[in-house]
Amino acid sequence: MLYDPEACGQSAQIAAPGTKPFNKRISRQWYDDRFGTTRMDLNLSPPEIQFRDELRAWLEQNLPRNWKQEHAALGAMEEKFAYLRRWQKKLYEGGWVGVAWPKDYGGRGASLIEQVILIEEMARASAPPVANVLGVGLVGPTLIAYGDDAQKKRFLAKILSGEEIWCQGFSEPNAGSDLAALGSEARRDGDHFILDGHKVWNSYGWAADWCAMLVRTDPQAPKHKGLTYLLVDMHSPGVRVRPLRQMTGESEFSELFFQNVRVPAENVLGRVNDGWNVAISTLMHERNTLGANLHIVFKRQFDRIVELARANGKAADPLVRQKLARCRADIEVFRLTQMRAITRVNQSGVPGPEGSILKIFWSEFNQRFQQVASEILGPYAQLTGECEHSPDEGQWAYGFLRARGNTIEAGTSEVQRNIVAQFVLGLPKSY
Amino acid sequence: MLYDPEACGQSAQIAAPGTKPFNKRISRQWYDDRFGTTRMDLNLSPPEIQFRDELRAWLEQNLPRNWKQEHAALGAMEEKFAYLRRWQKKLYEGGWVGVAWPKDYGGRGASLIEQVILIEEMARASAPPVANVLGVGLVGPTLIAYGDDAQKKRFLAKILSGEEIWCQGFSEPNAGSDLAALGSEARRDGDHFILDGHKVWNSYGWAADWCAMLVRTDPQAPKHKGLTYLLVDMHSPGVRVRPLRQMTGESEFSELFFQNVRVPAENVLGRVNDGWNVAISTLMHERNTLGANLHIVFKRQFDRIVELARANGKAADPLVRQKLARCRADIEVFRLTQMRAITRVNQSGVPGPEGSILKIFWSEFNQRFQQVASEILGPYAQLTGECEHSPDEGQWAYGFLRARGNTIEAGTSEVQRNIVAQFVLGLPKSY
Amino acid sequence: MRFDLSETQQLLKNTARKFLQAECPMAEVRRLMETETAHDPVLWSKIAAQGWTGIVFPEEYDGLGLGMVELAATMEEMGRALMPGPYLATVPMAGVLLDAAASAAQKRKYLAPICRGEARAAVFEGGLFAQDLGVADYLIQADRRNGALELVLWPASAVAAKPMPALDLTRRLYEVAITNPAAGELLARGSEAQAALDHMYDVATTALVAEMLGGMQRVLEITVEYAKTRKQFGKPIGQFQAVQHLCADMVLLVETTRSAAYYAAYALQEKLPEAREAVSIAKSYASEAYREVGNRGIQIHGGMGFTWENDLHLYYRRAKASEILFGDATEHRERIARLVLGG
Amino acid sequence: MRFDLSETQQLLKNTARKFLQAECPMAEVRRLMETETAHDPVLWSKIAAQGWTGIVFPEEYDGLGLGMVELAATMEEMGRALMPGPYLATVPMAGVLLDAAASAAQKRKYLAPICRGEARAAVFEGGLFAQDLGVADYLIQADRRNGALELVLWPASAVAAKPMPALDLTRRLYEVAITNPAAGELLARGSEAQAALDHMYDVATTALVAEMLGGMQRVLEITVEYAKTRKQFGKPIGQFQAVQHLCADMVLLVETTRSAAYYAAYALQEKLPEAREAVSIAKSYASEAYREVGNRGIQIHGGMGFTWENDLHLYYRRAKASEILFGDATEHRERIARLVLGG
């Protein structure tokens, strides 16, 4: 008889040693009847396979064979970016941009798993990124959730086609981990807001037509309560973009300065002073889709460092073997943990704190991995791009420096650990 | 000309490129005249050498050759302890107990470095410990600092001779890291206090004649302010000692229960309600002298695991070699950092937060070390004492478990890191 | 695509948890660990009645015919409860070896009684010990004789089992001596024996990892509960960032091990080509993660965590024994390296 | 017994700090790192006037005749200031090699100008690069020829130096090509050359470790200062336990490295038998500690720490280059293992 916790559970029912109280045993049939026959299944479903195959066929037809060379041959940043806009246009015409968006807004209503399939297939094919990464991934979904009909009509199609490029203005010099402490202010002035502020760590600002911003509209309210989510035309007078040079030497990010910028009141997304909730929704989307291609990126780098370790003989060194095996295991465990998180979000429909676990894991892994790579390369590890001896044009020296930012950007490891402690484990707020 | 920061230091004085503004150079003579000729010197001074040689000669004469066998052959705990009391008596007669105490109280007024020499020589000779460890190391110095003449006369000599054994009652079940939260209470009743309370993690309680306790005498005062340092006769009615079994299976510690215990008011050490300051002084002494022999203990264990690694072939494994080399380096760095701390305390006369740095280091090192040992021993690492296959009578399995306590006892690593952050670096109090 | 236990598997797991909460609470674990063998025949018969002793074996030998994922889910609960006794030795080790190597007649004779809960067994490959041999009805020995690997079954009467005291008090180790060399029965020989033995190690390692996962999950739960209630400096200690971050580390260790453990079980179940690598990834993770979860759990408990009466050290002891069993993290990483790098 | 800098040594160190604060502040470091060679002749002549270019060399060759501890104390300050240029290549490397290997006549010709600040030099043992060769007046090459090690001195005119861009912007690497094979001058050969080279590596490694110590001390100070002033969530971030514990880790890393660094210098100075082990202990520690201090320092700075304008990355780049130079932690641990375990 199968254990029935309702009917049992008292220690009085445990028989004295030596007796055999349970001589009837259950059968497979009994088990299947009682519990069902569903099983863990990592295979794609038939519709998922169809989605993937359709995408593969389209890429086969449309992906420029040697786009990296074509792209690299273009001189100016603007020309390179125009190339990506053309690629996005092509993808858009094929129906492969914003696949998760509802059909009404130009999407396919794809499931989370289908989104992940798309991200992975693009990574496997080494396809170019779309130009309007933030528009498609973050601003669009927020507009769909919070925008009014006019806003949706005005913005969504042009996001998908890449006609209008978006950036995001959240972080400020004095509002990093403590985002709600931001001080950029928008004062109401008739049917406009007058915006003054300073944003940092902004991506794509130099190329953007629009910026989705979080600004303070009620300085008297408690700090989370007086914020508004504002859509700002980057071509407005008073907007200035300055490259922000990071420790790697590049300027991947910009600073944005806003001085007396007039923003029509109709460009408020959601309600005035409710911007915190709107932004949180954006950040959830960010954590949900960000990093779905990372395991492929890591795997590719891993395979390359294995090649280099074979070439310089380190692949036979027991210490290096341990470290590479650990990296291999980490990449695999990252992939698997991401699959589990996707399974859960796909079923519940709600992005959860799993994102923080993954973020901590991959960012700390990448720092370990880059260190292992540097140990394998020895003195060559420090050579930067401009040198003929430099392995892979200095990507490893660059990668070492760039990885240092991983545990800071998109929420420091400290903030992420607070989130795990408080939202996964239910420990009390620590500050 | 040597750089003179008083006369220079302005960038205006930096000459234009190509000129040679400093063509006069300094000589060794100039340097010695200006700065002096003292040098770092790790050798013992002549008086220190004399102290050491005298001690070595005494040990040569007096240390029982095969005391470990003699001691092991004794059955009951009490008999073993009586053996250590006899040893302490002998040491006392030789003048080797409490060497740091002033001559008036039976010591030699030895410097900190001489104390350390004593501890190291005893460890090198594998001499037995004294019976009255806490009396000599903690209670005596506190009595010397805070006791009145009557108390000093009453207690000090018997501490040194081992005639009266002391224990310490600080920690309580609800006052661990937060020692000041302790709840054992002593109420004034004429010329006595009536004591009720419960202490844990007490060492030597089963053998002690006296207990140096921290108890609450003013429940209304802020928690650090209402405490008193009390000397309690362990033979008083109402005192109960119960072994506290730890995860290793042994009972190295006890719990103490006090119920309506009458303590004469003359047994208050320092002022009533000033016990916190008295206790802090005790803890400083604890951190100062505790661990001075540890590097010798670690080194001996290290040498032994190296022997075992040679015997089972692991000494040739590159991974094991890395781990052993790291342990070797850690032990050496621990010894050196302790020497630097001793140098500093010896010159300033004040124990400082260096103790916390050393405590964090050795406790975390020992956990790493025991893990390395267990990896070297492989399946044998888990065998406990009672088994013929068990290496070194199970000391490695025991050591693995026992080391787990190192980062908890005598101030958790978390509390110690707070101390370093706040008292070494001056960061603000975190809670 | 669904990388998670199915409703069916989750039901099985929930039922196992309730069964063990009632039939094998910590008081029972502590009672059994003080006995000579840490084995209770009554508990064993109840386990058998659940079908657990035959969970992965064919129905024709009175097994339940379920798969690796079901075995893993069940063992996760056994690890959570710290269930003492010879389950690991009997089912994922001896049983799997019999199922893979023995003839149909031998399976009827030796595997079916295991499935029915009437027999227990142990495996010995010539290392230091055989686990839970003291309560086994037979021993399967993997031995290299006349130049080939042989799997030989010995009845308990032909084997002397000498107890070997060790850290884990809930699962016992025994020195092995064959006392009647004539009593052995050959199960398999040569490459067939090797394949069966390899398969057994993959299954048993995966089962062990699942069990370790359950243990570390429980250590995390006990610790978080303690951090919510224990107060120091006027606050629950779980409000201190240092404690929160240690707890967050524990979540990472548990959740990544869970991914690796479930995938290893799935890959073995589906006979995926990467199954062997998945098993080694899982064991290399679990070996370090269980120990580190134990370290953090005890640390957060402070002095209380270092006492005998607190349950954490019982998990910590199991963690250490499990770390060593079937190869530690270093050995499994070298196995991964051989698969990835060759050599 | 006094294991600490003496009053004399502390005075020297304090003076060096004040000198560098005035003559080589971070603005100057940033100016020089943007130049072709990161070397400034004026700064060099001022350094020479301090006696630093001859600090450990005999007075008869215009040196100052001080010891290893004084060299270490001075280099600690250079590391703290992140002083750019060819000091390491010229003094603890080329100078020490000349002092150990060259004849009296050669020392007068080559070492004395180094001491007087009139020449700079570099060393090349056939690896990837020679440090700061671009501003050297001569190169000493360690080369195995006709079955024996030879130390050969080449004038700059006989050597082509091709810059190799690398992480550390304050100390430059160059590819080496001998363009006039007839211009070399033999300094030493065979076991004498080997002993001089071994000695040079011990001295230069110890000097480098002292420099790394100064760098990590400075990263700690900058970070603690930032943690006291930067506010988030209404508090200085240094009030958060997570930040406090990262800072405490940094203190441990710095203080243990300091012990190892000073002892290595002392042991070399006193020619103690354990000197070689002490050097490897110090380098194995410093290699990891400087990087880890940098990691924590940048982490605590958050986004600000990841900017070009913040100074921490300049230290971090130096840390990475120094980790690799003269063998990383793994190589030095294997050297310790050879001394302790043999094999």
mmCIF file of N, CA and C in Angstrom, chain C residues 220-260:
data_model
loop_
_atom_site.group_PDB
_atom_site.id
_atom_site.type_symbol
_atom_site.label_atom_id
_atom_site.label_comp_id
_atom_site.label_asym_id
_atom_site.label_seq_id
_atom_site.Cartn_x
_atom_site.Cartn_y
_atom_site.Cartn_z
ATOM 1 N N LEU C 220 20.076 24.400 4.279
ATOM 2 C CA LEU C 220 19.684 25.772 3.951
ATOM 3 C C LEU C 220 18.406 26.157 4.691
ATOM 4 N N GLU C 221 17.407 25.275 4.655
ATOM 5 C CA GLU C 221 16.119 25.591 5.299
ATOM 6 C C GLU C 221 16.276 25.775 6.804
ATOM 7 N N ILE C 222 17.009 24.843 7.432
ATOM 8 C CA ILE C 222 17.222 24.940 8.884
ATOM 9 C C ILE C 222 17.922 26.265 9.210
ATOM 10 N N THR C 223 18.885 26.627 8.384
ATOM 11 C CA THR C 223 19.686 27.817 8.655
ATOM 12 C C THR C 223 18.874 29.092 8.470
ATOM 13 N N VAL C 224 18.086 29.131 7.407
ATOM 14 C CA VAL C 224 17.275 30.325 7.169
ATOM 15 C C VAL C 224 16.252 30.490 8.297
ATOM 16 N N GLU C 225 15.690 29.391 8.719
ATOM 17 C CA GLU C 225 14.737 29.431 9.833
ATOM 18 C C GLU C 225 15.420 30.004 11.077
ATOM 19 N N TYR C 226 16.627 29.521 11.342
ATOM 20 C CA TYR C 226 17.375 29.999 12.504
ATOM 21 C C TYR C 226 17.685 31.496 12.359
ATOM 22 N N ALA C 227 18.094 31.894 11.162
ATOM 23 C CA ALA C 227 18.466 33.301 10.937
ATOM 24 C C ALA C 227 17.273 34.232 11.099
ATOM 25 N N LYS C 228 16.079 33.689 10.900
ATOM 26 C CA LYS C 228 14.882 34.525 11.061
ATOM 27 C C LYS C 228 14.499 34.688 12.527
ATOM 28 N N THR C 229 14.884 33.725 13.359
ATOM 29 C CA THR C 229 14.404 33.749 14.742
ATOM 30 C C THR C 229 15.482 34.132 15.742
ATOM 31 N N ARG C 230 16.717 33.729 15.509
ATOM 32 C CA ARG C 230 17.781 34.017 16.462
ATOM 33 C C ARG C 230 18.087 35.512 16.455
ATOM 34 N N LYS C 231 18.086 36.111 17.619
ATOM 35 C CA LYS C 231 18.382 37.545 17.694
ATOM 36 C C LYS C 231 19.727 37.800 18.360
ATOM 37 N N GLN C 232 20.460 38.725 17.800
ATOM 38 C CA GLN C 232 21.675 39.257 18.408
ATOM 39 C C GLN C 232 21.689 40.740 18.091
ATOM 40 N N PHE C 233 22.214 41.550 19.012
ATOM 41 C CA PHE C 233 22.236 43.003 18.823
ATOM 42 C C PHE C 233 20.838 43.540 18.534
ATOM 43 N N GLY C 234 19.843 42.882 19.133
ATOM 44 C CA GLY C 234 18.478 43.394 19.023
ATOM 45 C C GLY C 234 17.777 43.157 17.706
ATOM 46 N N LYS C 235 18.365 42.318 16.850
ATOM 47 C CA LYS C 235 17.750 42.047 15.546
ATOM 48 C C LYS C 235 17.845 40.563 15.246
ATOM 49 N N PRO C 236 16.946 40.060 14.395
ATOM 50 C CA PRO C 236 17.186 38.704 13.874
ATOM 51 C C PRO C 236 18.508 38.731 13.098
ATOM 52 N N ILE C 237 19.334 37.718 13.300
ATOM 53 C CA ILE C 237 20.647 37.762 12.630
ATOM 54 C C ILE C 237 20.508 37.749 11.111
ATOM 55 N N GLY C 238 19.365 37.262 10.617
ATOM 56 C CA GLY C 238 19.129 37.253 9.167
ATOM 57 C C GLY C 238 18.987 38.642 8.583
ATOM 58 N N GLN C 239 18.973 39.648 9.456
ATOM 59 C CA GLN C 239 18.922 41.014 8.948
ATOM 60 C C GLN C 239 20.325 41.563 8.676
ATOM 61 N N PHE C 240 21.345 40.895 9.196
ATOM 62 C CA PHE C 240 22.714 41.346 8.948
ATOM 63 C C PHE C 240 23.144 40.938 7.549
ATOM 64 N N GLN C 241 23.710 41.895 6.841
ATOM 65 C CA GLN C 241 24.084 41.633 5.454
ATOM 66 C C GLN C 241 25.065 40.467 5.343
ATOM 67 N N ALA C 242 25.967 40.343 6.318
ATOM 68 C CA ALA C 242 26.938 39.247 6.257
ATOM 69 C C ALA C 242 26.208 37.905 6.260
ATOM 70 N N VAL C 243 25.189 37.798 7.108
ATOM 71 C CA VAL C 243 24.416 36.549 7.175
ATOM 72 C C VAL C 243 23.587 36.383 5.902
ATOM 73 N N GLN C 244 23.003 37.471 5.441
ATOM 74 C CA GLN C 244 22.212 37.389 4.207
ATOM 75 C C GLN C 244 23.059 36.901 3.033
ATOM 76 N N HIS C 245 24.276 37.410 2.958
ATOM 77 C CA HIS C 245 25.096 37.037 1.807
ATOM 78 C C HIS C 245 25.582 35.594 1.913
ATOM 79 N N LEU C 246 25.837 35.135 3.132
ATOM 80 C CA LEU C 246 26.156 33.710 3.296
ATOM 81 C C LEU C 246 24.960 32.857 2.873
ATOM 82 N N CYS C 247 23.770 33.283 3.255
ATOM 83 C CA CYS C 247 22.564 32.537 2.859
ATOM 84 C C CYS C 247 22.384 32.563 1.344
ATOM 85 N N ALA C 248 22.629 33.718 0.732
ATOM 86 C CA ALA C 248 22.499 33.808 -0.725
ATOM 87 C C ALA C 248 23.491 32.876 -1.412
ATOM 88 N N ASP C 249 24.708 32.798 -0.879
ATOM 89 C CA ASP C 249 25.688 31.847 -1.416
ATOM 90 C C ASP C 249 25.134 30.423 -1.341
ATOM 91 N N MET C 250 24.507 30.120 -0.227
ATOM 92 C CA MET C 250 23.951 28.771 -0.066
ATOM 93 C C MET C 250 22.879 28.503 -1.124
ATOM 94 N N VAL C 251 22.053 29.493 -1.408
ATOM 95 C CA VAL C 251 21.032 29.328 -2.454
ATOM 96 C C VAL C 251 21.714 29.023 -3.785
ATOM 97 N N LEU C 252 22.755 29.759 -4.115
ATOM 98 C CA LEU C 252 23.461 29.515 -5.374
ATOM 99 C C LEU C 252 24.016 28.095 -5.420
ATOM 100 N N LEU C 253 24.611 27.667 -4.320
ATOM 101 C CA LEU C 253 25.189 26.324 -4.286
ATOM 102 C C LEU C 253 24.097 25.266 -4.454
ATOM 103 N N VAL C 254 22.977 25.459 -3.784
ATOM 104 C CA VAL C 254 21.893 24.468 -3.868
ATOM 105 C C VAL C 254 21.276 24.465 -5.263
ATOM 106 N N GLU C 255 20.982 25.641 -5.797
ATOM 107 C CA GLU C 255 20.253 25.694 -7.067
ATOM 108 C C GLU C 255 21.111 25.228 -8.243
ATOM 109 N N THR C 256 22.402 25.544 -8.214
ATOM 110 C CA THR C 256 23.249 25.071 -9.310
ATOM 111 C C THR C 256 23.438 23.558 -9.192
ATOM 112 N N THR C 257 23.573 23.054 -7.972
ATOM 113 C CA THR C 257 23.682 21.603 -7.808
ATOM 114 C C THR C 257 22.391 20.921 -8.262
ATOM 115 N N ARG C 258 21.262 21.552 -7.977
ATOM 116 C CA ARG C 258 19.983 20.976 -8.410
ATOM 117 C C ARG C 258 19.944 20.844 -9.924
ATOM 118 N N SER C 259 20.374 21.871 -10.629
ATOM 119 C CA SER C 259 20.389 21.801 -12.097
ATOM 120 C C SER C 259 21.261 20.640 -12.561
ATOM 121 N N ALA C 260 22.446 20.550 -11.981
ATOM 122 C CA ALA C 260 23.386 19.512 -12.411
ATOM 123 C C ALA C 260 22.852 18.124 -12.058
#
